[in-house]
């Protein structure tokens, strides 16, 4: 569970709804506080049980580099409603949603796409689908296949308990004690509760199946022709850092390790993370523009 440190929207950041042919998606939009966006936009996709608020600490810094940055709630997450049909929450279906959002956000221009954790498994579907006009793909604290380690165990607990006991039980017996033990402030605990209970239960169960059972698609992704970045925390407790480093090698991707961070670098080390993303995005943009004009 990614836990934002604060919830107050920074200057230049506002709540929006993104209307697409596949539905309406809740979003946070960041624009430069001064000047206009002169670079290609970026689209940020959160992880399992996460939301757009997981990116709140990097939005202003990313936008100040001269681009519009959008963080979304996926279908069934927090403030974006979702259907009762489990098939709507497969990585492929969610990837198609992100494709539709990218088309609206890009307005004909390429979009830098980032997926955090489970969002990385979704974002790679968008990239592999090949219809979105993408400038680059960043996999942040994500992996080559289904999640392993402590977070895998938590996913299996959720699969066993959620259908039987419901979201209130999961919050009171699993998430709240964890948040309180970590010393999370009261206002953030209240937000985490509100966010969890707003998730579509069918969506959570389906997404848990997806994050646990995802297949390895590195070989396909390596051939997609996009600039790729693998970015993760030095102490990631999701996919092990060594596994992510190996994935970067297999993808021939740039690899950035964020010192001191765990599974949510955008929360735990926002300035380092934003600087790495801006540098990668600017380089990818320059390369694409040279290619277009060459």
mmCIF file of N, CA and C in Angstrom, residues 148-234:
data_model
loop_
_atom_site.group_PDB
_atom_site.id
_atom_site.type_symbol
_atom_site.label_atom_id
_atom_site.label_comp_id
_atom_site.label_asym_id
_atom_site.label_seq_id
_atom_site.Cartn_x
_atom_site.Cartn_y
_atom_site.Cartn_z
ATOM 1 N N UNK A 148 6.660 -11.154 -6.272
ATOM 2 C CA UNK A 148 7.207 -12.186 -5.384
ATOM 3 C C UNK A 148 7.481 -11.565 -4.005
ATOM 4 N N UNK A 149 7.844 -12.397 -3.038
ATOM 5 C CA UNK A 149 8.259 -11.880 -1.737
ATOM 6 C C UNK A 149 7.093 -11.510 -0.829
ATOM 7 N N UNK A 150 7.331 -10.576 0.126
ATOM 8 C CA UNK A 150 6.315 -10.235 1.129
ATOM 9 C C UNK A 150 5.011 -9.725 0.508
ATOM 10 N N UNK A 151 5.124 -8.971 -0.579
ATOM 11 C CA UNK A 151 3.913 -8.407 -1.185
ATOM 12 C C UNK A 151 3.109 -9.490 -1.916
ATOM 13 N N UNK A 152 3.795 -10.529 -2.364
ATOM 14 C CA UNK A 152 3.068 -11.675 -2.927
ATOM 15 C C UNK A 152 2.211 -12.312 -1.825
ATOM 16 N N UNK A 153 2.789 -12.470 -0.646
ATOM 17 C CA UNK A 153 2.037 -13.072 0.473
ATOM 18 C C UNK A 153 0.807 -12.232 0.817
ATOM 19 N N UNK A 154 0.988 -10.902 0.820
ATOM 20 C CA UNK A 154 -0.144 -10.006 1.121
ATOM 21 C C UNK A 154 -1.240 -10.143 0.058
ATOM 22 N N UNK A 155 -0.834 -10.277 -1.185
ATOM 23 C CA UNK A 155 -1.803 -10.470 -2.267
ATOM 24 C C UNK A 155 -2.599 -11.751 -2.090
ATOM 25 N N UNK A 156 -1.915 -12.802 -1.652
ATOM 26 C CA UNK A 156 -2.609 -14.086 -1.461
ATOM 27 C C UNK A 156 -3.553 -14.028 -0.267
ATOM 28 N N UNK A 157 -3.156 -13.280 0.781
ATOM 29 C CA UNK A 157 -4.047 -13.072 1.934
ATOM 30 C C UNK A 157 -5.314 -12.338 1.479
ATOM 31 N N UNK A 158 -5.121 -11.316 0.649
ATOM 32 C CA UNK A 158 -6.273 -10.546 0.158
ATOM 33 C C UNK A 158 -7.204 -11.433 -0.668
ATOM 34 N N UNK A 159 -6.632 -12.274 -1.522
ATOM 35 C CA UNK A 159 -7.457 -13.167 -2.343
ATOM 36 C C UNK A 159 -8.258 -14.130 -1.476
ATOM 37 N N UNK A 160 -7.655 -14.556 -0.377
ATOM 38 C CA UNK A 160 -8.337 -15.504 0.500
ATOM 39 C C UNK A 160 -9.413 -14.820 1.345
ATOM 40 N N UNK A 161 -9.158 -13.596 1.802
ATOM 41 C CA UNK A 161 -10.027 -12.962 2.802
ATOM 42 C C UNK A 161 -11.054 -11.990 2.229
ATOM 43 N N UNK A 162 -10.672 -11.278 1.168
ATOM 44 C CA UNK A 162 -11.557 -10.211 0.672
ATOM 45 C C UNK A 162 -12.921 -10.740 0.209
ATOM 46 N N UNK A 163 -12.985 -11.793 -0.620
ATOM 47 C CA UNK A 163 -14.305 -12.257 -1.068
ATOM 48 C C UNK A 163 -15.177 -12.736 0.099
ATOM 49 N N UNK A 164 -14.537 -13.260 1.142
ATOM 50 C CA UNK A 164 -15.296 -13.815 2.255
ATOM 51 C C UNK A 164 -15.696 -12.759 3.287
ATOM 52 N N UNK A 165 -14.757 -11.855 3.602
ATOM 53 C CA UNK A 165 -14.974 -10.931 4.729
ATOM 54 C C UNK A 165 -15.222 -9.481 4.328
ATOM 55 N N UNK A 166 -14.799 -9.082 3.123
ATOM 56 C CA UNK A 166 -15.070 -7.726 2.653
ATOM 57 C C UNK A 166 -13.967 -6.722 2.989
ATOM 58 N N UNK A 167 -14.138 -5.519 2.434
ATOM 59 C CA UNK A 167 -13.113 -4.476 2.540
ATOM 60 C C UNK A 167 -12.965 -3.934 3.960
ATOM 61 N N UNK A 168 -14.081 -3.789 4.683
ATOM 62 C CA UNK A 168 -13.998 -3.278 6.059
ATOM 63 C C UNK A 168 -13.099 -4.165 6.911
ATOM 64 N N UNK A 169 -13.261 -5.478 6.750
ATOM 65 C CA UNK A 169 -12.441 -6.437 7.498
ATOM 66 C C UNK A 169 -10.966 -6.288 7.115
ATOM 67 N N UNK A 170 -10.689 -6.183 5.806
ATOM 68 C CA UNK A 170 -9.304 -6.033 5.341
ATOM 69 C C UNK A 170 -8.664 -4.790 5.948
ATOM 70 N N UNK A 171 -9.455 -3.702 5.995
ATOM 71 C CA UNK A 171 -8.925 -2.461 6.561
ATOM 72 C C UNK A 171 -8.630 -2.625 8.053
ATOM 73 N N UNK A 172 -9.622 -3.078 8.794
ATOM 74 C CA UNK A 172 -9.492 -3.131 10.264
ATOM 75 C C UNK A 172 -8.440 -4.145 10.720
ATOM 76 N N UNK A 173 -8.305 -5.252 9.994
ATOM 77 C CA UNK A 173 -7.438 -6.336 10.457
ATOM 78 C C UNK A 173 -6.069 -6.378 9.786
ATOM 79 N N UNK A 174 -5.943 -5.720 8.642
ATOM 80 C CA UNK A 174 -4.676 -5.794 7.903
ATOM 81 C C UNK A 174 -4.038 -4.418 7.720
ATOM 82 N N UNK A 175 -4.767 -3.535 7.029
ATOM 83 C CA UNK A 175 -4.154 -2.269 6.587
ATOM 84 C C UNK A 175 -4.002 -1.254 7.727
ATOM 85 N N UNK A 176 -5.069 -1.094 8.541
ATOM 86 C CA UNK A 176 -5.003 -0.079 9.601
ATOM 87 C C UNK A 176 -3.910 -0.392 10.623
ATOM 88 N N UNK A 177 -3.824 -1.637 11.148
ATOM 89 C CA UNK A 177 -2.753 -1.928 12.106
ATOM 90 C C UNK A 177 -1.353 -1.663 11.524
ATOM 91 N N UNK A 178 -1.207 -1.974 10.231
ATOM 92 C CA UNK A 178 0.081 -1.747 9.547
ATOM 93 C C UNK A 178 0.402 -0.251 9.497
ATOM 94 N N UNK A 179 -0.617 0.557 9.137
ATOM 95 C CA UNK A 179 -0.418 2.017 9.036
ATOM 96 C C UNK A 179 -0.114 2.616 10.409
ATOM 97 N N UNK A 180 -0.846 2.182 11.426
ATOM 98 C CA UNK A 180 -0.638 2.723 12.774
ATOM 99 C C UNK A 180 0.742 2.330 13.304
ATOM 100 N N UNK A 181 1.156 1.096 13.041
ATOM 101 C CA UNK A 181 2.475 0.632 13.490
ATOM 102 C C UNK A 181 3.595 1.427 12.826
ATOM 103 N N UNK A 182 3.328 1.899 11.589
ATOM 104 C CA UNK A 182 4.338 2.675 10.856
ATOM 105 C C UNK A 182 4.324 4.152 11.247
ATOM 106 N N UNK A 183 3.405 4.525 12.163
ATOM 107 C CA UNK A 183 3.354 5.916 12.614
ATOM 108 C C UNK A 183 2.765 6.881 11.595
ATOM 109 N N UNK A 184 1.900 6.376 10.724
ATOM 110 C CA UNK A 184 1.265 7.238 9.707
ATOM 111 C C UNK A 184 0.338 8.233 10.407
ATOM 112 N N UNK A 185 0.413 9.533 10.059
ATOM 113 C CA UNK A 185 -0.438 10.546 10.711
ATOM 114 C C UNK A 185 -1.929 10.271 10.505
ATOM 115 N N UNK A 186 -2.739 10.777 11.435
ATOM 116 C CA UNK A 186 -4.183 10.491 11.444
ATOM 117 C C UNK A 186 -4.872 10.871 10.135
ATOM 118 N N UNK A 187 -4.518 12.038 9.568
ATOM 119 C CA UNK A 187 -5.222 12.479 8.349
ATOM 120 C C UNK A 187 -4.901 11.544 7.171
ATOM 121 N N UNK A 188 -3.680 11.010 7.136
ATOM 122 C CA UNK A 188 -3.304 10.090 6.052
ATOM 123 C C UNK A 188 -3.970 8.729 6.276
ATOM 124 N N UNK A 189 -4.056 8.297 7.551
ATOM 125 C CA UNK A 189 -4.759 7.036 7.856
ATOM 126 C C UNK A 189 -6.215 7.133 7.399
ATOM 127 N N UNK A 190 -6.839 8.279 7.661
ATOM 128 C CA UNK A 190 -8.239 8.491 7.248
ATOM 129 C C UNK A 190 -8.363 8.415 5.722
ATOM 130 N N UNK A 191 -7.383 8.999 5.024
ATOM 131 C CA UNK A 191 -7.391 8.941 3.563
ATOM 132 C C UNK A 191 -7.229 7.494 3.075
ATOM 133 N N UNK A 192 -6.289 6.758 3.683
ATOM 134 C CA UNK A 192 -6.040 5.372 3.260
ATOM 135 C C UNK A 192 -7.300 4.521 3.420
ATOM 136 N N UNK A 193 -8.033 4.773 4.511
ATOM 137 C CA UNK A 193 -9.272 4.028 4.746
ATOM 138 C C UNK A 193 -10.316 4.376 3.684
ATOM 139 N N UNK A 194 -10.469 5.673 3.465
ATOM 140 C CA UNK A 194 -11.450 6.135 2.471
ATOM 141 C C UNK A 194 -11.109 5.570 1.086
ATOM 142 N N UNK A 195 -9.815 5.586 0.750
ATOM 143 C CA UNK A 195 -9.386 5.097 -0.559
ATOM 144 C C UNK A 195 -9.650 3.599 -0.702
ATOM 145 N N UNK A 196 -9.260 2.823 0.305
ATOM 146 C CA UNK A 196 -9.456 1.376 0.206
ATOM 147 C C UNK A 196 -10.930 1.031 0.042
ATOM 148 N N UNK A 197 -11.781 1.666 0.863
ATOM 149 C CA UNK A 197 -13.205 1.328 0.842
ATOM 150 C C UNK A 197 -13.898 1.810 -0.434
ATOM 151 N N UNK A 198 -13.252 2.766 -1.140
ATOM 152 C CA UNK A 198 -13.828 3.262 -2.404
ATOM 153 C C UNK A 198 -13.482 2.356 -3.582
ATOM 154 N N UNK A 199 -12.486 1.469 -3.406
ATOM 155 C CA UNK A 199 -12.129 0.549 -4.487
ATOM 156 C C UNK A 199 -13.272 -0.412 -4.773
ATOM 157 N N UNK A 200 -13.400 -0.817 -6.029
ATOM 158 C CA UNK A 200 -14.410 -1.811 -6.374
ATOM 159 C C UNK A 200 -13.895 -3.177 -5.908
ATOM 160 N N UNK A 201 -14.621 -3.889 -5.033
ATOM 161 C CA UNK A 201 -14.119 -5.162 -4.505
ATOM 162 C C UNK A 201 -13.798 -6.186 -5.600
ATOM 163 N N UNK A 202 -14.657 -6.258 -6.623
ATOM 164 C CA UNK A 202 -14.387 -7.174 -7.744
ATOM 165 C C UNK A 202 -13.086 -6.793 -8.432
ATOM 166 N N UNK A 203 -12.894 -5.485 -8.587
ATOM 167 C CA UNK A 203 -11.667 -4.982 -9.211
ATOM 168 C C UNK A 203 -10.433 -5.367 -8.413
ATOM 169 N N UNK A 204 -10.504 -5.220 -7.090
ATOM 170 C CA UNK A 204 -9.353 -5.549 -6.245
ATOM 171 C C UNK A 204 -8.999 -7.031 -6.354
ATOM 172 N N UNK A 205 -10.001 -7.890 -6.315
ATOM 173 C CA UNK A 205 -9.756 -9.332 -6.408
ATOM 174 C C UNK A 205 -9.157 -9.668 -7.778
ATOM 175 N N UNK A 206 -9.739 -9.097 -8.834
ATOM 176 C CA UNK A 206 -9.244 -9.369 -10.193
ATOM 177 C C UNK A 206 -7.816 -8.853 -10.366
ATOM 178 N N UNK A 207 -7.545 -7.640 -9.843
ATOM 179 C CA UNK A 207 -6.196 -7.078 -9.952
ATOM 180 C C UNK A 207 -5.193 -7.901 -9.146
ATOM 181 N N UNK A 208 -5.620 -8.423 -7.989
ATOM 182 C CA UNK A 208 -4.741 -9.280 -7.189
ATOM 183 C C UNK A 208 -4.348 -10.522 -7.985
ATOM 184 N N UNK A 209 -5.321 -11.130 -8.664
ATOM 185 C CA UNK A 209 -5.025 -12.280 -9.530
ATOM 186 C C UNK A 209 -3.995 -11.895 -10.596
ATOM 187 N N UNK A 210 -4.172 -10.694 -11.170
ATOM 188 C CA UNK A 210 -3.295 -10.247 -12.253
ATOM 189 C C UNK A 210 -1.868 -9.991 -11.756
ATOM 190 N N UNK A 211 -1.739 -9.306 -10.620
ATOM 191 C CA UNK A 211 -0.400 -8.950 -10.116
ATOM 192 C C UNK A 211 0.350 -10.197 -9.637
ATOM 193 N N UNK A 212 -0.393 -11.223 -9.214
ATOM 194 C CA UNK A 212 0.237 -12.466 -8.763
ATOM 195 C C UNK A 212 0.590 -13.386 -9.932
ATOM 196 N N UNK A 213 -0.233 -13.348 -10.980
ATOM 197 C CA UNK A 213 -0.090 -14.342 -12.048
ATOM 198 C C UNK A 213 0.443 -13.819 -13.363
ATOM 199 N N UNK A 214 0.917 -12.560 -13.397
ATOM 200 C CA UNK A 214 1.371 -11.977 -14.667
ATOM 201 C C UNK A 214 2.515 -12.791 -15.277
ATOM 202 N N UNK A 215 2.490 -12.921 -16.590
ATOM 203 C CA UNK A 215 3.555 -13.675 -17.269
ATOM 204 C C UNK A 215 4.684 -12.728 -17.671
ATOM 205 N N UNK A 216 5.837 -13.301 -17.923
ATOM 206 C CA UNK A 216 7.028 -12.528 -18.301
ATOM 207 C C UNK A 216 6.905 -12.110 -19.768
ATOM 208 N N UNK A 217 6.945 -10.800 -20.016
ATOM 209 C CA UNK A 217 6.813 -10.311 -21.397
ATOM 210 C C UNK A 217 8.026 -9.472 -21.818
ATOM 211 N N UNK A 218 9.156 -9.699 -21.145
ATOM 212 C CA UNK A 218 10.350 -8.887 -21.430
ATOM 213 C C UNK A 218 10.810 -9.001 -22.878
ATOM 214 N N UNK A 219 10.758 -10.217 -23.420
ATOM 215 C CA UNK A 219 11.247 -10.408 -24.791
ATOM 216 C C UNK A 219 10.450 -9.550 -25.773
ATOM 217 N N UNK A 220 9.125 -9.517 -25.575
ATOM 218 C CA UNK A 220 8.281 -8.685 -26.460
ATOM 219 C C UNK A 220 8.561 -7.203 -26.242
ATOM 220 N N UNK A 221 8.686 -6.822 -24.963
ATOM 221 C CA UNK A 221 8.863 -5.407 -24.631
ATOM 222 C C UNK A 221 10.205 -4.889 -25.139
ATOM 223 N N UNK A 222 11.223 -5.756 -25.103
ATOM 224 C CA UNK A 222 12.559 -5.343 -25.570
ATOM 225 C C UNK A 222 12.533 -4.950 -27.047
ATOM 226 N N UNK A 223 11.571 -5.501 -27.789
ATOM 227 C CA UNK A 223 11.503 -5.211 -29.220
ATOM 228 C C UNK A 223 10.499 -4.133 -29.587
ATOM 229 N N UNK A 224 9.990 -3.398 -28.596
ATOM 230 C CA UNK A 224 8.887 -2.459 -28.890
ATOM 231 C C UNK A 224 9.373 -1.127 -29.467
ATOM 232 N N UNK A 225 10.680 -0.893 -29.457
ATOM 233 C CA UNK A 225 11.214 0.314 -30.098
ATOM 234 C C UNK A 225 11.142 1.573 -29.263
ATOM 235 N N UNK A 226 10.696 1.479 -28.008
ATOM 236 C CA UNK A 226 10.593 2.660 -27.137
ATOM 237 C C UNK A 226 11.840 2.821 -26.287
ATOM 238 N N UNK A 227 12.134 4.059 -25.896
ATOM 239 C CA UNK A 227 13.117 4.285 -24.843
ATOM 240 C C UNK A 227 12.515 3.778 -23.536
ATOM 241 N N UNK A 228 13.258 2.927 -22.825
ATOM 242 C CA UNK A 228 12.752 2.291 -21.608
ATOM 243 C C UNK A 228 13.612 2.675 -20.413
ATOM 244 N N UNK A 229 12.945 2.915 -19.278
ATOM 245 C CA UNK A 229 13.630 3.179 -18.007
ATOM 246 C C UNK A 229 13.071 2.237 -16.952
ATOM 247 N N UNK A 230 13.973 1.590 -16.216
ATOM 248 C CA UNK A 230 13.601 0.797 -15.041
ATOM 249 C C UNK A 230 14.117 1.570 -13.829
ATOM 250 N N UNK A 231 13.208 1.988 -12.958
ATOM 251 C CA UNK A 231 13.572 2.805 -11.792
ATOM 252 C C UNK A 231 12.994 2.167 -10.543
ATOM 253 N N UNK A 232 13.793 2.013 -9.517
ATOM 254 C CA UNK A 232 13.306 1.357 -8.298
ATOM 255 C C UNK A 232 14.112 1.814 -7.089
ATOM 256 N N UNK A 233 13.531 1.599 -5.909
ATOM 257 C CA UNK A 233 14.196 1.945 -4.664
ATOM 258 C C UNK A 233 15.272 0.939 -4.306
ATOM 259 N N UNK A 234 16.315 1.443 -3.666
ATOM 260 C CA UNK A 234 17.445 0.601 -3.249
ATOM 261 C C UNK A 234 16.986 -0.563 -2.359
#
